[in-house]
Structures are given as structure tokens and as C-alpha cells.
């Protein structure tokens, strides 16, 4: 029920209305969902997760709306790459490490053990654009191993309408995402697990970047009043 990314604790000090609605893009096996349910006052969580084995797990959790597909800024098909371990007659796909760019995948698996049993596989993933949601969204979480920019572009209507808090895995497109969200008066922060507050400075153990509106912070928590 805990999450390995400790900078998620920044969510605990964000000002939310009661009973919030969350979009979780790249919900995986529900590790972030469990964090939300244990630490926030949740009404509904809309999970976007294309991997069938993960969606089976997600559907067993209450208060979730599970969308079994990937989302982006247009309807299309993209090739993804993922590592596969082979041992005897057993094959295990490490879908958690699936990436849209083979170079990034090779970087992340370069220190894996038993490399001789490891191969890189690929498959085509269908991606949909979100047209409409029936809930006011208070929080968006995006962790898609390199596809975050396209996801944010695809959710701009929701973002413009509801101005939710946004937490995104740090990636190569972080500056492009920040430029887009600045148009809607978002400020970007990191959460320091040592100081237990938001900061403009990235510290060790930061794996995510927060994009917040002024309404999300108290005066004593708003990253040294940098609004």
C-alpha cells in the first residue's frame, strides 16, 4: 500500500476539495491507486492502462473506472519496446519497463542481471484521444515512460476546464510540458522529502514534477512563496 516514489508525499500537502476525482494515466498494477486511496479523500479514479494483466488487477479495486487502453493527443498506433526474460520454457515480459523509444529502454536495462537471458521485444499499441469525461477532475497523474507530452496534449481540454493539480514523471519532454502548462498559469515544483515541502530545486529522490495552481497551496507551503 506504500509507493516506492516517496516524492508522492507532496500530494498530502496539496489543498483539495473534499472527495476528489483523479485521472491516473499509466496506472500499472495499481500501486499509485492504492496510494491515492490510502492518503487522499477520493471519490473516483479513472485509470488508463492498456496492459491486460494490469487491468485485471485494477478491476478488483473499488472506486475505479478502468479504461483498458493508452491515451494521447490523437487516435493512432505506436510501436513500444519492452524487455523479456527467458528461462527454460518460461518467458516473462517486464511491461513496467515498456518504452516508446528503444534507446531509452536500453539505458534503463543496462544494469539488469542475467543479461544473456534478456531480449528486447516490440508490439503495436493502440492509442486513443480522450474526448469527454463526466467528472470534474482534481488531480492528474501521468507515468507513461516517455509519452507524457502527448498525454498532456490530449488532456488539455480537461486541464483548461478544471485546472487540476498535475504530477508527471520526470522525462525528456519536461520543459515542453512546462511551456504548455505555463499558458494556464501553472507553476512547476519538486517535492523535497527531506524538507517536506515544495521547492523549485530538484533534490535527490525526485522522480516526479508537480504542476500546481495557486489554489493548491497554503502560504507556508508554496515553495518559499514563489508565485
PDB file of N, CA and C in Angstrom, residues 85-134:
ATOM      1  N   UNK A  85      12.505 -11.642 -20.199  1.00  0.00           N
ATOM      2  CA  UNK A  85      13.393 -12.656 -19.652  1.00  0.00           C
ATOM      3  C   UNK A  85      12.929 -14.031 -20.112  1.00  0.00           C
ATOM      4  N   UNK A  86      13.866 -14.850 -20.540  1.00  0.00           N
ATOM      5  CA  UNK A  86      13.560 -16.222 -20.943  1.00  0.00           C
ATOM      6  C   UNK A  86      14.408 -17.176 -20.109  1.00  0.00           C
ATOM      7  N   UNK A  87      13.744 -18.126 -19.467  1.00  0.00           N
ATOM      8  CA  UNK A  87      14.445 -19.110 -18.653  1.00  0.00           C
ATOM      9  C   UNK A  87      13.762 -20.453 -18.830  1.00  0.00           C
ATOM     10  N   UNK A  88      14.493 -21.420 -19.359  1.00  0.00           N
ATOM     11  CA  UNK A  88      13.920 -22.710 -19.713  1.00  0.00           C
ATOM     12  C   UNK A  88      12.757 -22.489 -20.679  1.00  0.00           C
ATOM     13  N   UNK A  89      11.562 -22.916 -20.334  1.00  0.00           N
ATOM     14  CA  UNK A  89      10.402 -22.697 -21.209  1.00  0.00           C
ATOM     15  C   UNK A  89       9.523 -21.540 -20.738  1.00  0.00           C
ATOM     16  N   UNK A  90      10.043 -20.755 -19.813  1.00  0.00           N
ATOM     17  CA  UNK A  90       9.262 -19.667 -19.231  1.00  0.00           C
ATOM     18  C   UNK A  90       9.700 -18.323 -19.802  1.00  0.00           C
ATOM     19  N   UNK A  91       8.736 -17.512 -20.195  1.00  0.00           N
ATOM     20  CA  UNK A  91       9.020 -16.164 -20.701  1.00  0.00           C
ATOM     21  C   UNK A  91       8.263 -15.146 -19.861  1.00  0.00           C
ATOM     22  N   UNK A  92       8.974 -14.110 -19.419  1.00  0.00           N
ATOM     23  CA  UNK A  92       8.358 -13.091 -18.563  1.00  0.00           C
ATOM     24  C   UNK A  92       8.624 -11.706 -19.144  1.00  0.00           C
ATOM     25  N   UNK A  93       7.555 -11.026 -19.530  1.00  0.00           N
ATOM     26  CA  UNK A  93       7.670  -9.679 -20.101  1.00  0.00           C
ATOM     27  C   UNK A  93       7.620  -8.629 -19.001  1.00  0.00           C
ATOM     28  N   UNK A  94       8.631  -7.770 -18.954  1.00  0.00           N
ATOM     29  CA  UNK A  94       8.703  -6.707 -17.954  1.00  0.00           C
ATOM     30  C   UNK A  94       8.001  -5.464 -18.505  1.00  0.00           C
ATOM     31  N   UNK A  95       6.670  -5.499 -18.475  1.00  0.00           N
ATOM     32  CA  UNK A  95       5.878  -4.431 -19.080  1.00  0.00           C
ATOM     33  C   UNK A  95       6.074  -3.097 -18.371  1.00  0.00           C
ATOM     34  N   UNK A  96       6.418  -3.142 -17.090  1.00  0.00           N
ATOM     35  CA  UNK A  96       6.666  -1.905 -16.347  1.00  0.00           C
ATOM     36  C   UNK A  96       7.755  -1.065 -17.011  1.00  0.00           C
ATOM     37  N   UNK A  97       8.670  -1.729 -17.728  1.00  0.00           N
ATOM     38  CA  UNK A  97       9.775  -1.029 -18.373  1.00  0.00           C
ATOM     39  C   UNK A  97       9.522  -0.742 -19.856  1.00  0.00           C
ATOM     40  N   UNK A  98       8.302  -0.906 -20.295  1.00  0.00           N
ATOM     41  CA  UNK A  98       7.987  -0.643 -21.702  1.00  0.00           C
ATOM     42  C   UNK A  98       8.237   0.821 -22.042  1.00  0.00           C
ATOM     43  N   UNK A  99       8.893   1.068 -23.170  1.00  0.00           N
ATOM     44  CA  UNK A  99       9.204   2.424 -23.620  1.00  0.00           C
ATOM     45  C   UNK A  99       8.852   2.584 -25.094  1.00  0.00           C
ATOM     46  N   UNK A 100       8.596   3.821 -25.457  1.00  0.00           N
ATOM     47  CA  UNK A 100       8.296   4.134 -26.852  1.00  0.00           C
ATOM     48  C   UNK A 100       9.574   4.311 -27.663  1.00  0.00           C
ATOM     49  N   UNK A 101      10.703   4.482 -26.985  1.00  0.00           N
ATOM     50  CA  UNK A 101      11.980   4.653 -27.677  1.00  0.00           C
ATOM     51  C   UNK A 101      12.937   3.553 -27.223  1.00  0.00           C
ATOM     52  N   UNK A 102      13.485   2.834 -28.157  1.00  0.00           N
ATOM     53  CA  UNK A 102      14.345   1.705 -27.818  1.00  0.00           C
ATOM     54  C   UNK A 102      15.638   2.166 -27.134  1.00  0.00           C
ATOM     55  N   UNK A 103      16.121   3.366 -27.465  1.00  0.00           N
ATOM     56  CA  UNK A 103      17.331   3.890 -26.832  1.00  0.00           C
ATOM     57  C   UNK A 103      17.125   4.090 -25.338  1.00  0.00           C
ATOM     58  N   UNK A 104      15.958   4.633 -24.965  1.00  0.00           N
ATOM     59  CA  UNK A 104      15.668   4.845 -23.549  1.00  0.00           C
ATOM     60  C   UNK A 104      15.544   3.511 -22.819  1.00  0.00           C
ATOM     61  N   UNK A 105      14.917   2.553 -23.454  1.00  0.00           N
ATOM     62  CA  UNK A 105      14.774   1.246 -22.827  1.00  0.00           C
ATOM     63  C   UNK A 105      16.147   0.615 -22.571  1.00  0.00           C
ATOM     64  N   UNK A 106      17.023   0.672 -23.559  1.00  0.00           N
ATOM     65  CA  UNK A 106      18.363   0.102 -23.395  1.00  0.00           C
ATOM     66  C   UNK A 106      19.115   0.784 -22.254  1.00  0.00           C
ATOM     67  N   UNK A 107      18.881   2.080 -22.085  1.00  0.00           N
ATOM     68  CA  UNK A 107      19.525   2.813 -20.997  1.00  0.00           C
ATOM     69  C   UNK A 107      19.056   2.290 -19.641  1.00  0.00           C
ATOM     70  N   UNK A 108      17.754   2.066 -19.496  1.00  0.00           N
ATOM     71  CA  UNK A 108      17.197   1.681 -18.204  1.00  0.00           C
ATOM     72  C   UNK A 108      17.484   0.230 -17.833  1.00  0.00           C
ATOM     73  N   UNK A 109      17.787  -0.606 -18.814  1.00  0.00           N
ATOM     74  CA  UNK A 109      18.014  -2.020 -18.500  1.00  0.00           C
ATOM     75  C   UNK A 109      19.496  -2.397 -18.568  1.00  0.00           C
ATOM     76  N   UNK A 110      20.372  -1.429 -18.742  1.00  0.00           N
ATOM     77  CA  UNK A 110      21.781  -1.744 -18.939  1.00  0.00           C
ATOM     78  C   UNK A 110      22.427  -2.403 -17.729  1.00  0.00           C
ATOM     79  N   UNK A 111      21.845  -2.191 -16.530  1.00  0.00           N
ATOM     80  CA  UNK A 111      22.415  -2.788 -15.321  1.00  0.00           C
ATOM     81  C   UNK A 111      21.657  -4.024 -14.859  1.00  0.00           C
ATOM     82  N   UNK A 112      20.728  -4.507 -15.667  1.00  0.00           N
ATOM     83  CA  UNK A 112      19.967  -5.704 -15.300  1.00  0.00           C
ATOM     84  C   UNK A 112      20.897  -6.915 -15.198  1.00  0.00           C
ATOM     85  N   UNK A 113      20.573  -7.812 -14.268  1.00  0.00           N
ATOM     86  CA  UNK A 113      21.330  -9.057 -14.140  1.00  0.00           C
ATOM     87  C   UNK A 113      20.828 -10.075 -15.171  1.00  0.00           C
ATOM     88  N   UNK A 114      21.613 -11.104 -15.379  1.00  0.00           N
ATOM     89  CA  UNK A 114      21.269 -12.194 -16.291  1.00  0.00           C
ATOM     90  C   UNK A 114      20.954 -11.664 -17.695  1.00  0.00           C
ATOM     91  N   UNK A 115      21.833 -10.813 -18.196  1.00  0.00           N
ATOM     92  CA  UNK A 115      21.602 -10.188 -19.490  1.00  0.00           C
ATOM     93  C   UNK A 115      21.495 -11.205 -20.625  1.00  0.00           C
ATOM     94  N   UNK A 116      22.161 -12.351 -20.469  1.00  0.00           N
ATOM     95  CA  UNK A 116      22.113 -13.341 -21.547  1.00  0.00           C
ATOM     96  C   UNK A 116      20.716 -13.923 -21.728  1.00  0.00           C
ATOM     97  N   UNK A 117      19.877 -13.804 -20.703  1.00  0.00           N
ATOM     98  CA  UNK A 117      18.501 -14.289 -20.780  1.00  0.00           C
ATOM     99  C   UNK A 117      17.514 -13.182 -21.147  1.00  0.00           C
ATOM    100  N   UNK A 118      18.059 -12.007 -21.467  1.00  0.00           N
ATOM    101  CA  UNK A 118      17.209 -10.841 -21.713  1.00  0.00           C
ATOM    102  C   UNK A 118      17.201 -10.465 -23.191  1.00  0.00           C
ATOM    103  N   UNK A 119      16.014 -10.268 -23.735  1.00  0.00           N
ATOM    104  CA  UNK A 119      15.870  -9.785 -25.107  1.00  0.00           C
ATOM    105  C   UNK A 119      14.888  -8.616 -25.119  1.00  0.00           C
ATOM    106  N   UNK A 120      14.953  -7.819 -26.169  1.00  0.00           N
ATOM    107  CA  UNK A 120      14.014  -6.708 -26.326  1.00  0.00           C
ATOM    108  C   UNK A 120      12.973  -7.089 -27.365  1.00  0.00           C
ATOM    109  N   UNK A 121      11.715  -7.000 -26.958  1.00  0.00           N
ATOM    110  CA  UNK A 121      10.596  -7.325 -27.823  1.00  0.00           C
ATOM    111  C   UNK A 121       9.844  -6.048 -28.178  1.00  0.00           C
ATOM    112  N   UNK A 122       8.953  -6.136 -29.157  1.00  0.00           N
ATOM    113  CA  UNK A 122       8.149  -4.973 -29.531  1.00  0.00           C
ATOM    114  C   UNK A 122       6.724  -5.419 -29.856  1.00  0.00           C
ATOM    115  N   UNK A 123       5.826  -4.477 -29.768  1.00  0.00           N
ATOM    116  CA  UNK A 123       4.433  -4.713 -30.159  1.00  0.00           C
ATOM    117  C   UNK A 123       3.809  -3.381 -30.511  1.00  0.00           C
ATOM    118  N   UNK A 124       2.681  -3.410 -31.186  1.00  0.00           N
ATOM    119  CA  UNK A 124       1.972  -2.191 -31.537  1.00  0.00           C
ATOM    120  C   UNK A 124       0.903  -1.894 -30.499  1.00  0.00           C
ATOM    121  N   UNK A 125       0.831  -0.641 -30.085  1.00  0.00           N
ATOM    122  CA  UNK A 125      -0.118  -0.220 -29.057  1.00  0.00           C
ATOM    123  C   UNK A 125      -1.084   0.797 -29.656  1.00  0.00           C
ATOM    124  N   UNK A 126      -2.368   0.513 -29.522  1.00  0.00           N
ATOM    125  CA  UNK A 126      -3.380   1.450 -29.997  1.00  0.00           C
ATOM    126  C   UNK A 126      -3.582   2.554 -28.970  1.00  0.00           C
ATOM    127  N   UNK A 127      -3.619   3.786 -29.458  1.00  0.00           N
ATOM    128  CA  UNK A 127      -3.744   4.962 -28.589  1.00  0.00           C
ATOM    129  C   UNK A 127      -4.996   5.731 -28.974  1.00  0.00           C
ATOM    130  N   UNK A 128      -5.733   6.170 -27.971  1.00  0.00           N
ATOM    131  CA  UNK A 128      -6.961   6.920 -28.213  1.00  0.00           C
ATOM    132  C   UNK A 128      -6.863   8.329 -27.632  1.00  0.00           C
ATOM    133  N   UNK A 129      -7.615   9.225 -28.219  1.00  0.00           N
ATOM    134  CA  UNK A 129      -7.726  10.572 -27.679  1.00  0.00           C
ATOM    135  C   UNK A 129      -8.964  10.656 -26.804  1.00  0.00           C
ATOM    136  N   UNK A 130      -8.814  11.278 -25.640  1.00  0.00           N
ATOM    137  CA  UNK A 130      -9.942  11.442 -24.724  1.00  0.00           C
ATOM    138  C   UNK A 130     -10.790  12.613 -25.197  1.00  0.00           C
ATOM    139  N   UNK A 131     -12.050  12.341 -25.471  1.00  0.00           N
ATOM    140  CA  UNK A 131     -12.931  13.405 -25.958  1.00  0.00           C
ATOM    141  C   UNK A 131     -13.728  14.078 -24.847  1.00  0.00           C
ATOM    142  N   UNK A 132     -14.227  13.285 -23.893  1.00  0.00           N
ATOM    143  CA  UNK A 132     -15.073  13.859 -22.858  1.00  0.00           C
ATOM    144  C   UNK A 132     -15.055  12.981 -21.621  1.00  0.00           C
ATOM    145  N   UNK A 133     -15.066  13.634 -20.445  1.00  0.00           N
ATOM    146  CA  UNK A 133     -15.173  12.924 -19.181  1.00  0.00           C
ATOM    147  C   UNK A 133     -16.360  13.482 -18.408  1.00  0.00           C
ATOM    148  N   UNK A 134     -17.014  12.620 -17.659  1.00  0.00           N
ATOM    149  CA  UNK A 134     -18.225  13.035 -16.943  1.00  0.00           C
ATOM    150  C   UNK A 134     -17.961  13.502 -15.517  1.00  0.00           C
TER     151      UNK A 134
END
